[in-house]
Structure formats: structure tokens, C-alpha cells
Amino acid sequence: MSEDSQDRLFCERSGPDRPGEQGFPPCRPAHHVNSWRISQVTIRPSPPRAAGQSYDDLQPGFVGFEGAAVFTEEAKDPRRTVAVSTYLSVGIIGVLYAVSAWVLTVAAGPDQIVGLSRAQGPETMFVLSGPHVGSLVNDIGHVLLLTSMIAAMISFHNTTARYAFALGRERVLPAVFGRTSRRTGAPKVGSIAQSVTALLVIVGYAVAGLNPLEQLFFWLGTGGAFGVLLLIAATAVSIVSFFLRNRTPDSMWHRLIAPGLAAVALLVIIAVAVANFGALLGTPDSPAAWLIPAVYPVAAVLGVAWAIVLRSSRPGVYQTIGLGANSATGRTTTSSPARPSATEVSV
């Protein structure tokens, strides 16, 4: 996009005769917005309530850091590799997002970035960078943004297929989900099921005439991020529970203190997110503000009910849940220590 086109786009969206949102000044060429003023305002700590809402908004950007544990069976040294890759991914993602967001506030000015972002949406970064890097680099940026979205979707798809495969292998789901491709070894049934489910959802939205960007991508994306937040909190609680019942040589920090602090922080964030879920969706009065969070307790109740059914009617299946590749034989010990370490459990 050329600089003139960016200027016109900015003017069309913000309006030439009225101030923009949040007190944004009247329309002017995009390259005049760049104040390049370094300020500490945007990196000061936020009030707890704002921080909780912001964390749920940011959660989708971190989804996938826990995926390293999914590939434990392929790692030569899973105890070390999974832990290191998880810590590195969280650290790199966090620093990258923080610096990128801060740079945008420097380019636009801390008093103007909110109005500019609301006016330009996803184009904010390109509007700010265009006058300095040129249209070619901006076009490359657009291509990289699209390819990264495709890569993220493929990653989500693969992880979901692997979860379905693991549950099928342990007979929690029908055994057919535990089948893999003879040629590639990929969990083909789980992958096909994921593809069909996604297609049905998209077709359903199209038939109902719903907004795919807002009510599909944004609403369900926010709901999915909330679900991951619940899972991470449940994991932290389960770590504490496990090590209270089992003795291991791990330090008190790994066994109780770190997961305990994480559990408390995550539960507080969940409470704030639930109280403000309508604001997160941008529709405080919509039934979706309570319907989407309500899906998870319902799913949890159904899961517990199914576990009770398995324990009473198929105790052999119930006893092998969580054994991974050993579920087929029912073995509870391998060449490695039977009880996972705190590092393994935490990821």
C-alpha cells in the first residue's frame, strides 16, 4: 500500500471533520501521526482488574506454549527438552509481544495509539511503518501476517488431532481415533474429524448469516482462549494435588510453591475474566457473554460423568488413562522413573 493510499485510508476511517475515538485528533496524513516520543506511560503496571481482562485478551497469543508436552514421545530426553522448549517459548513470545506493542506506542504516541488502533484495526502497524519502510516492505509484511495465521491454524489443527489420537488410543474416545496413517504415522482419523467439525461450524455460520470475523473468529477465539486459561489453572491445581499425595526428590519450589502461586494468580484472572466477559467480547448485553463461559462447566460435568461410567463399566480403560503409549499394554512402569518429576508435570 502506498503512502498516499495509507493517508486516504486513515482519513476515510477517522473522518476529516470530527475527532476520532478516545480524543484522537481530526484526520491528518498518517505519516504525521508518528511522534516517536518515548514514554513510560504504556509500560507502567495496570490496576488488577485491567490486568485480568488484558491477560484473557492476550491469552490466544500464548496458546501453543504447552504444546511441547504433546511431543514428549518423540523427544530423546523429554524431561529436559520439553521443559527448556516451554520456558524458551514463553519468554521469547512475551518479550516479542511486549516490545512490539511498546514500539507502536512510540511511533504513534501514547495519547494517540488507542484512537489510531480503533480507526485502523489490523492495519495500524502497516500505517505507522509505511512512510518509513515503503510499500514493498509493507506488502511483504501483509504476506507474512497471512502465512503466520495459516501456520497457527495448522498448529492448532495438529495439536487437536493429537489429543483426539491420545484419547482414542486410551479408549476414552472410540478406538478409531487411535488409528494412524500407515504411510506417515499421522493421526489421520483425528485430523479428518477436526477438519469435518471445522467445516460444519463454518457452514453453520454461513447459513445463519452470522458475522464470520466477529462472531466466529473473535467470539470463539476469545472463548477458546478462556478455555485454555481454565486448563492451565486446572493443571496448576493438579500439580499441587499430585505432589501432596506423592513423594519425589524435587524441591519444594517445583512441587508446591511455584504451581501454588500460579494456581492462585490464574484463578484470580479467571474470576476477573468471567465478571467482564461481555467487555472482552465487545457486547456486554449479548447472551454470548454468559453462554460461552457456561460451555466449560457443562463440558467438565460431562467429562466427570463419562469418567464415572468408565470406572464402573470399563475399569481396565479407566486405570490406563494417562499412560500414553503404555495404555495398550497397561504397563505403569518404563525404563524411566515411574513418577513424573515436577518439571514434567508442570508442562
CSV table of C-alpha atoms in Angstrom, one decimal:
chain,number,residue,atom,x,y,z
A,1,MET,CA,0.0,0.0,0.0
A,2,SER,CA,1.4,3.4,-1.0
A,3,GLU,CA,1.8,6.3,1.4
A,4,ASP,CA,-1.0,8.3,-0.3
A,5,SER,CA,-3.3,5.3,-0.1
A,6,GLN,CA,-2.5,5.0,3.6
A,7,ASP,CA,-3.3,8.7,4.1
A,8,ARG,CA,-6.6,8.3,2.3
A,9,LEU,CA,-7.5,5.1,4.3
A,10,PHE,CA,-6.7,6.9,7.6
A,11,CYS,CA,-8.9,9.9,6.6
A,12,GLU,CA,-11.8,7.7,5.5
A,13,ARG,CA,-11.8,5.7,8.7
A,14,SER,CA,-11.3,8.5,11.2
A,15,GLY,CA,-13.2,11.2,9.4
A,16,PRO,CA,-11.9,14.7,8.3
A,17,ASP,CA,-14.2,16.9,10.3
A,18,ARG,CA,-14.6,15.1,13.6
A,19,PRO,CA,-12.2,13.9,16.3
A,20,GLY,CA,-11.6,10.2,16.4
A,21,GLU,CA,-12.4,7.9,19.3
A,22,GLN,CA,-10.7,8.4,22.7
A,23,GLY,CA,-10.0,12.0,21.8
A,24,PHE,CA,-8.0,11.2,18.7
A,25,PRO,CA,-7.3,14.4,16.8
A,26,PRO,CA,-9.1,15.2,13.5
A,27,CYS,CA,-7.9,13.5,10.4
A,28,ARG,CA,-4.4,14.2,9.1
A,29,PRO,CA,-2.0,12.3,7.0
A,30,ALA,CA,-0.9,9.0,8.5
A,31,HIS,CA,2.8,9.9,8.4
A,32,HIS,CA,2.2,12.9,10.6
A,33,VAL,CA,0.9,10.6,13.4
A,34,ASN,CA,4.4,9.3,14.1
A,35,SER,CA,5.5,11.3,17.1
A,36,TRP,CA,8.3,9.0,18.1
A,37,ARG,CA,8.0,10.0,21.7
A,38,ILE,CA,9.4,7.5,24.2
A,39,SER,CA,7.2,7.4,27.3
A,40,GLN,CA,6.9,5.1,30.3
A,41,VAL,CA,3.1,5.5,30.5
A,42,THR,CA,2.4,2.4,28.4
A,43,ILE,CA,4.7,0.1,30.4
A,44,ARG,CA,3.5,1.1,33.9
A,45,PRO,CA,1.7,-1.6,35.9
A,46,SER,CA,-2.1,-1.6,35.3
A,47,PRO,CA,-4.8,-2.0,38.0
A,48,PRO,CA,-5.5,-5.7,38.8
A,49,ARG,CA,-8.9,-5.6,37.1
A,50,ALA,CA,-7.5,-4.2,33.9
A,51,ALA,CA,-4.6,-6.7,34.0
A,52,GLY,CA,-7.0,-9.6,34.4
A,53,GLN,CA,-9.0,-8.5,31.3
A,54,SER,CA,-5.9,-7.8,29.3
A,55,TYR,CA,-4.5,-11.3,30.1
A,56,ASP,CA,-7.5,-13.0,28.7
A,57,ASP,CA,-7.3,-10.9,25.6
A,58,LEU,CA,-3.6,-11.8,25.3
A,59,GLN,CA,-4.0,-15.5,26.0
A,60,PRO,CA,-4.6,-16.5,22.4
A,61,GLY,CA,-1.1,-15.2,21.6
A,62,PHE,CA,0.4,-17.6,24.0
A,63,VAL,CA,-1.7,-20.6,23.1
A,64,GLY,CA,0.7,-23.4,22.0
A,65,PHE,CA,3.4,-22.9,24.5
A,66,GLU,CA,2.1,-26.0,26.3
A,67,GLY,CA,2.3,-28.0,23.0
A,68,ALA,CA,5.8,-29.1,23.7
A,69,ALA,CA,4.5,-31.7,26.1
A,70,VAL,CA,2.4,-33.2,23.3
A,71,PHE,CA,5.6,-34.3,21.6
A,72,THR,CA,7.1,-36.0,24.6
A,73,GLU,CA,7.2,-39.4,22.9
A,74,GLU,CA,9.3,-38.0,20.0
A,75,ALA,CA,11.9,-36.4,22.2
A,76,LYS,CA,15.2,-38.1,23.1
A,77,ASP,CA,15.3,-36.5,26.5
A,78,PRO,CA,11.7,-35.4,27.2
A,79,ARG,CA,12.4,-34.3,30.8
A,80,ARG,CA,14.9,-31.7,29.6
A,81,THR,CA,13.8,-30.9,26.1
A,82,VAL,CA,10.1,-30.3,27.0
A,83,ALA,CA,11.0,-28.1,29.9
A,84,VAL,CA,13.6,-26.0,28.1
A,85,SER,CA,11.4,-25.5,25.0
A,86,THR,CA,8.4,-24.5,27.1
A,87,TYR,CA,10.4,-21.9,29.1
A,88,LEU,CA,12.0,-20.5,26.0
A,89,SER,CA,8.8,-20.2,24.0
A,90,VAL,CA,7.0,-18.3,26.9
A,91,GLY,CA,10.0,-16.0,27.4
A,92,ILE,CA,10.5,-15.3,23.7
A,93,ILE,CA,6.8,-14.8,23.0
A,94,GLY,CA,6.4,-12.5,26.0
A,95,VAL,CA,9.4,-10.3,25.1
A,96,LEU,CA,8.4,-10.1,21.4
A,97,TYR,CA,4.8,-9.0,22.1
A,98,ALA,CA,5.8,-6.5,24.8
A,99,VAL,CA,8.5,-4.8,22.7
A,100,SER,CA,6.3,-4.8,19.6
A,101,ALA,CA,3.4,-3.2,21.4
A,102,TRP,CA,5.6,-0.7,23.1
A,103,VAL,CA,7.2,0.3,19.7
A,104,LEU,CA,3.7,1.0,18.3
A,105,THR,CA,3.1,3.4,21.2
A,106,VAL,CA,6.4,5.1,20.5
A,107,ALA,CA,5.5,5.5,16.8
A,108,ALA,CA,2.0,6.9,17.3
A,109,GLY,CA,2.3,8.4,20.8
A,110,PRO,CA,0.8,7.0,24.0
A,111,ASP,CA,-2.0,9.5,23.8
A,112,GLN,CA,-3.0,8.6,20.2
A,113,ILE,CA,-2.3,4.8,19.9
A,114,VAL,CA,-5.8,3.8,21.2
A,115,GLY,CA,-7.7,6.0,18.8
A,116,LEU,CA,-5.4,5.1,15.9
A,117,SER,CA,-5.8,1.4,16.6
A,118,ARG,CA,-9.6,1.6,16.7
A,119,ALA,CA,-9.6,3.6,13.5
A,120,GLN,CA,-7.2,1.4,11.6
A,121,GLY,CA,-7.6,-2.0,13.2
A,122,PRO,CA,-5.2,-4.6,11.9
A,123,GLU,CA,-3.7,-2.0,9.5
A,124,THR,CA,-2.3,0.0,12.4
A,125,MET,CA,1.2,-1.5,12.2
A,126,PHE,CA,1.4,-1.0,8.4
A,127,VAL,CA,0.0,2.6,8.5
A,128,LEU,CA,2.7,3.5,11.0
A,129,SER,CA,5.6,1.7,9.2
A,130,GLY,CA,4.6,2.5,5.6
A,131,PRO,CA,6.1,6.1,5.4
A,132,HIS,CA,9.4,4.7,6.8
A,133,VAL,CA,9.9,1.3,5.1
A,134,GLY,CA,8.0,1.8,1.8
A,135,SER,CA,5.1,-0.1,0.2
A,136,LEU,CA,7.2,-3.2,-0.8
A,137,VAL,CA,8.2,-4.0,2.8
A,138,ASN,CA,4.6,-3.4,3.9
A,139,ASP,CA,3.4,-5.8,1.2
A,140,ILE,CA,5.8,-8.4,2.4
A,141,GLY,CA,4.6,-7.8,5.9
A,142,HIS,CA,1.0,-8.4,4.8
A,143,VAL,CA,2.1,-11.7,3.2
A,144,LEU,CA,4.0,-12.8,6.4
A,145,LEU,CA,1.0,-11.9,8.5
A,146,LEU,CA,-1.3,-14.1,6.4
A,147,THR,CA,1.2,-17.0,6.3
A,148,SER,CA,1.7,-16.8,10.0
A,149,MET,CA,-2.1,-17.1,10.6
A,150,ILE,CA,-2.1,-20.2,8.3
A,151,ALA,CA,0.8,-21.7,10.3
A,152,ALA,CA,-1.0,-21.0,13.6
A,153,MET,CA,-4.2,-22.7,12.3
A,154,ILE,CA,-2.2,-25.7,11.1
A,155,SER,CA,-0.6,-25.9,14.5
A,156,PHE,CA,-4.0,-25.8,16.3
A,157,HIS,CA,-5.3,-28.5,13.9
A,158,ASN,CA,-2.3,-30.8,14.5
A,159,THR,CA,-2.5,-30.5,18.3
A,160,THR,CA,-6.2,-31.1,18.3
A,161,ALA,CA,-5.7,-34.2,16.1
A,162,ARG,CA,-3.1,-35.5,18.5
A,163,TYR,CA,-5.3,-35.0,21.6
A,164,ALA,CA,-8.0,-37.0,19.8
A,165,PHE,CA,-5.5,-39.7,18.9
A,166,ALA,CA,-4.3,-39.9,22.5
A,167,LEU,CA,-7.8,-40.3,23.9
A,168,GLY,CA,-8.7,-42.8,21.2
A,169,ARG,CA,-5.6,-44.9,22.0
A,170,GLU,CA,-6.6,-45.0,25.6
A,171,ARG,CA,-10.2,-45.9,24.6
A,172,VAL,CA,-11.6,-42.8,26.3
A,173,LEU,CA,-12.9,-41.9,22.8
A,174,PRO,CA,-13.8,-44.6,20.3
A,175,ALA,CA,-10.8,-46.7,19.4
A,176,VAL,CA,-11.0,-45.5,15.7
A,177,PHE,CA,-9.5,-42.2,16.8
A,178,GLY,CA,-6.3,-44.0,17.9
A,179,ARG,CA,-5.6,-45.1,14.3
A,180,THR,CA,-2.7,-43.5,12.3
A,181,SER,CA,-1.8,-43.3,8.7
A,182,ARG,CA,0.3,-46.3,7.5
A,183,ARG,CA,2.4,-44.1,5.3
A,184,THR,CA,3.1,-41.1,7.5
A,185,GLY,CA,2.1,-42.3,11.0
A,186,ALA,CA,0.0,-39.2,11.4
A,187,PRO,CA,-3.3,-39.4,13.4
A,188,LYS,CA,-5.4,-39.3,10.3
A,189,VAL,CA,-8.8,-40.0,11.9
A,190,GLY,CA,-8.4,-37.3,14.5
A,191,SER,CA,-7.3,-34.9,11.7
A,192,ILE,CA,-10.2,-35.8,9.5
A,193,ALA,CA,-12.6,-35.3,12.4
A,194,GLN,CA,-11.2,-31.9,13.2
A,195,SER,CA,-11.5,-30.9,9.5
A,196,VAL,CA,-15.1,-32.0,9.3
A,197,THR,CA,-16.0,-30.3,12.6
A,198,ALA,CA,-14.4,-27.0,11.4
A,199,LEU,CA,-16.2,-27.2,8.1
A,200,LEU,CA,-19.6,-27.8,9.7
A,201,VAL,CA,-19.1,-24.8,12.0
A,202,ILE,CA,-18.2,-22.6,9.1
A,203,VAL,CA,-21.2,-23.8,7.0
A,204,GLY,CA,-23.5,-23.3,10.0
A,205,TYR,CA,-22.3,-19.7,10.4
A,206,ALA,CA,-22.8,-19.0,6.7
A,207,VAL,CA,-26.3,-20.5,6.7
A,208,ALA,CA,-27.2,-18.5,9.8
A,209,GLY,CA,-25.8,-15.3,8.2
A,210,LEU,CA,-23.6,-14.5,11.2
A,211,ASN,CA,-20.6,-12.3,11.0
A,212,PRO,CA,-17.6,-14.6,10.4
A,213,LEU,CA,-15.0,-12.1,11.6
A,214,GLU,CA,-16.7,-11.0,14.8
A,215,GLN,CA,-19.0,-13.8,15.9
A,216,LEU,CA,-16.8,-16.7,14.7
A,217,PHE,CA,-13.2,-15.7,14.7
A,218,PHE,CA,-13.3,-13.2,17.6
A,219,TRP,CA,-16.0,-14.6,19.8
A,220,LEU,CA,-14.9,-18.2,19.5
A,221,GLY,CA,-11.3,-17.2,19.6
A,222,THR,CA,-11.9,-15.4,22.9
A,223,GLY,CA,-13.9,-18.3,24.2
A,224,GLY,CA,-11.1,-20.7,23.2
A,225,ALA,CA,-8.5,-18.6,25.0
A,226,PHE,CA,-10.7,-18.7,28.1
A,227,GLY,CA,-10.8,-22.5,27.8
A,228,VAL,CA,-7.0,-22.7,27.6
A,229,LEU,CA,-6.8,-20.5,30.7
A,230,LEU,CA,-9.1,-22.9,32.6
A,231,LEU,CA,-7.0,-25.8,31.5
A,232,ILE,CA,-3.7,-24.2,32.7
A,233,ALA,CA,-5.3,-23.3,36.0
A,234,ALA,CA,-6.6,-26.9,36.4
A,235,THR,CA,-3.1,-28.1,35.6
A,236,ALA,CA,-1.5,-25.9,38.3
A,237,VAL,CA,-4.0,-27.2,40.9
A,238,SER,CA,-3.5,-30.8,39.8
A,239,ILE,CA,0.3,-30.4,40.2
A,240,VAL,CA,-0.1,-29.3,43.8
A,241,SER,CA,-2.6,-32.2,44.4
A,242,PHE,CA,-0.2,-34.8,42.8
A,243,PHE,CA,2.8,-33.8,44.9
A,244,LEU,CA,0.8,-33.6,48.1
A,245,ARG,CA,0.0,-37.3,47.6
A,246,ASN,CA,3.3,-38.5,46.2
A,247,ARG,CA,6.8,-38.1,47.5
A,248,THR,CA,9.5,-37.1,45.0
A,249,PRO,CA,13.1,-35.8,45.2
A,250,ASP,CA,12.0,-32.5,43.6
A,251,SER,CA,12.4,-29.2,45.5
A,252,MET,CA,9.6,-27.5,47.4
A,253,TRP,CA,9.6,-24.7,44.9
A,254,HIS,CA,8.9,-27.1,42.0
A,255,ARG,CA,6.4,-29.3,43.9
A,256,LEU,CA,4.3,-26.7,45.7
A,257,ILE,CA,5.3,-23.1,45.8
A,258,ALA,CA,5.6,-22.4,42.0
A,259,PRO,CA,2.4,-24.3,41.0
A,260,GLY,CA,0.6,-22.9,44.0
A,261,LEU,CA,1.3,-19.3,43.2
A,262,ALA,CA,0.4,-20.0,39.6
A,263,ALA,CA,-2.9,-21.5,40.6
A,264,VAL,CA,-3.9,-18.6,42.8
A,265,ALA,CA,-2.9,-16.0,40.1
A,266,LEU,CA,-4.8,-17.9,37.4
A,267,LEU,CA,-7.9,-18.3,39.4
A,268,VAL,CA,-8.0,-14.6,40.1
A,269,ILE,CA,-7.6,-13.8,36.4
A,270,ILE,CA,-10.4,-16.3,35.6
A,271,ALA,CA,-12.7,-14.6,38.1
A,272,VAL,CA,-12.0,-11.2,36.6
A,273,ALA,CA,-12.4,-12.5,33.1
A,274,VAL,CA,-15.8,-14.1,33.9
A,275,ALA,CA,-17.0,-10.9,35.5
A,276,ASN,CA,-16.1,-8.9,32.4
A,277,PHE,CA,-16.6,-11.4,29.7
A,278,GLY,CA,-19.1,-9.2,27.9
A,279,ALA,CA,-16.5,-6.4,27.7
A,280,LEU,CA,-14.0,-8.9,26.3
A,281,LEU,CA,-16.4,-9.8,23.5
A,282,GLY,CA,-17.3,-6.2,23.0
A,283,THR,CA,-21.0,-6.9,23.5
A,284,PRO,CA,-21.8,-6.6,27.3
A,285,ASP,CA,-25.6,-7.2,26.8
A,286,SER,CA,-25.3,-10.2,24.5
A,287,PRO,CA,-26.3,-13.7,25.7
A,288,ALA,CA,-22.9,-14.9,24.4
A,289,ALA,CA,-21.3,-13.1,27.4
A,290,TRP,CA,-22.6,-15.9,29.7
A,291,LEU,CA,-23.3,-18.7,27.2
A,292,ILE,CA,-19.6,-19.0,26.1
A,293,PRO,CA,-18.2,-19.3,29.6
A,294,ALA,CA,-21.1,-21.6,30.6
A,295,VAL,CA,-19.9,-24.2,28.0
A,296,TYR,CA,-16.9,-25.2,30.1
A,297,PRO,CA,-18.6,-26.2,33.4
A,298,VAL,CA,-21.1,-28.2,31.3
A,299,ALA,CA,-18.2,-29.9,29.5
A,300,ALA,CA,-16.5,-30.5,32.8
A,301,VAL,CA,-19.6,-32.2,34.3
A,302,LEU,CA,-20.0,-34.4,31.2
A,303,GLY,CA,-16.3,-35.4,31.4
A,304,VAL,CA,-16.6,-36.3,35.1
A,305,ALA,CA,-19.8,-38.3,34.3
A,306,TRP,CA,-18.0,-40.2,31.5
A,307,ALA,CA,-15.1,-40.9,33.8
A,308,ILE,CA,-17.5,-42.4,36.4
A,309,VAL,CA,-19.1,-44.5,33.7
A,310,LEU,CA,-15.7,-45.8,32.6
A,311,ARG,CA,-14.6,-46.6,36.1
A,312,SER,CA,-17.7,-48.7,36.8
A,313,SER,CA,-18.2,-50.3,33.4
A,314,ARG,CA,-14.7,-50.5,31.9
A,315,PRO,CA,-12.3,-50.3,34.9
A,316,GLY,CA,-9.4,-51.5,32.7
A,317,VAL,CA,-9.7,-48.5,30.4
A,318,TYR,CA,-10.1,-46.2,33.4
A,319,GLN,CA,-6.9,-47.5,35.0
A,320,THR,CA,-4.8,-46.8,31.9
A,321,ILE,CA,-5.9,-43.2,31.3
A,322,GLY,CA,-2.8,-41.0,31.1
A,323,LEU,CA,-0.3,-43.8,30.4
A,324,GLY,CA,0.2,-42.7,26.9
A,325,ALA,CA,1.9,-45.3,24.7
A,326,ASN,CA,1.8,-47.8,27.6
A,327,SER,CA,-2.0,-47.7,27.7
A,328,ALA,CA,-2.2,-50.5,25.1
A,329,THR,CA,-0.3,-52.9,27.5
A,330,GLY,CA,-1.4,-51.5,30.7
A,331,ARG,CA,2.1,-51.1,32.0
A,332,THR,CA,2.6,-48.4,34.6
A,333,THR,CA,6.4,-48.5,34.6
A,334,THR,CA,9.0,-47.9,31.9
A,335,SER,CA,12.8,-47.6,31.7
A,336,SER,CA,12.4,-44.1,33.0
A,337,PRO,CA,11.1,-43.3,36.6
A,338,ALA,CA,7.5,-44.2,37.0
A,339,ARG,CA,6.6,-41.0,38.8
A,340,PRO,CA,7.0,-37.8,36.7
A,341,SER,CA,9.1,-35.0,38.1
A,342,ALA,CA,7.8,-31.6,38.9
A,343,THR,CA,9.2,-30.2,35.6
A,344,GLU,CA,7.4,-32.9,33.6
A,345,VAL,CA,4.1,-32.4,35.4
A,346,SER,CA,4.2,-28.6,35.2
A,347,VAL,CA,4.5,-28.6,31.4
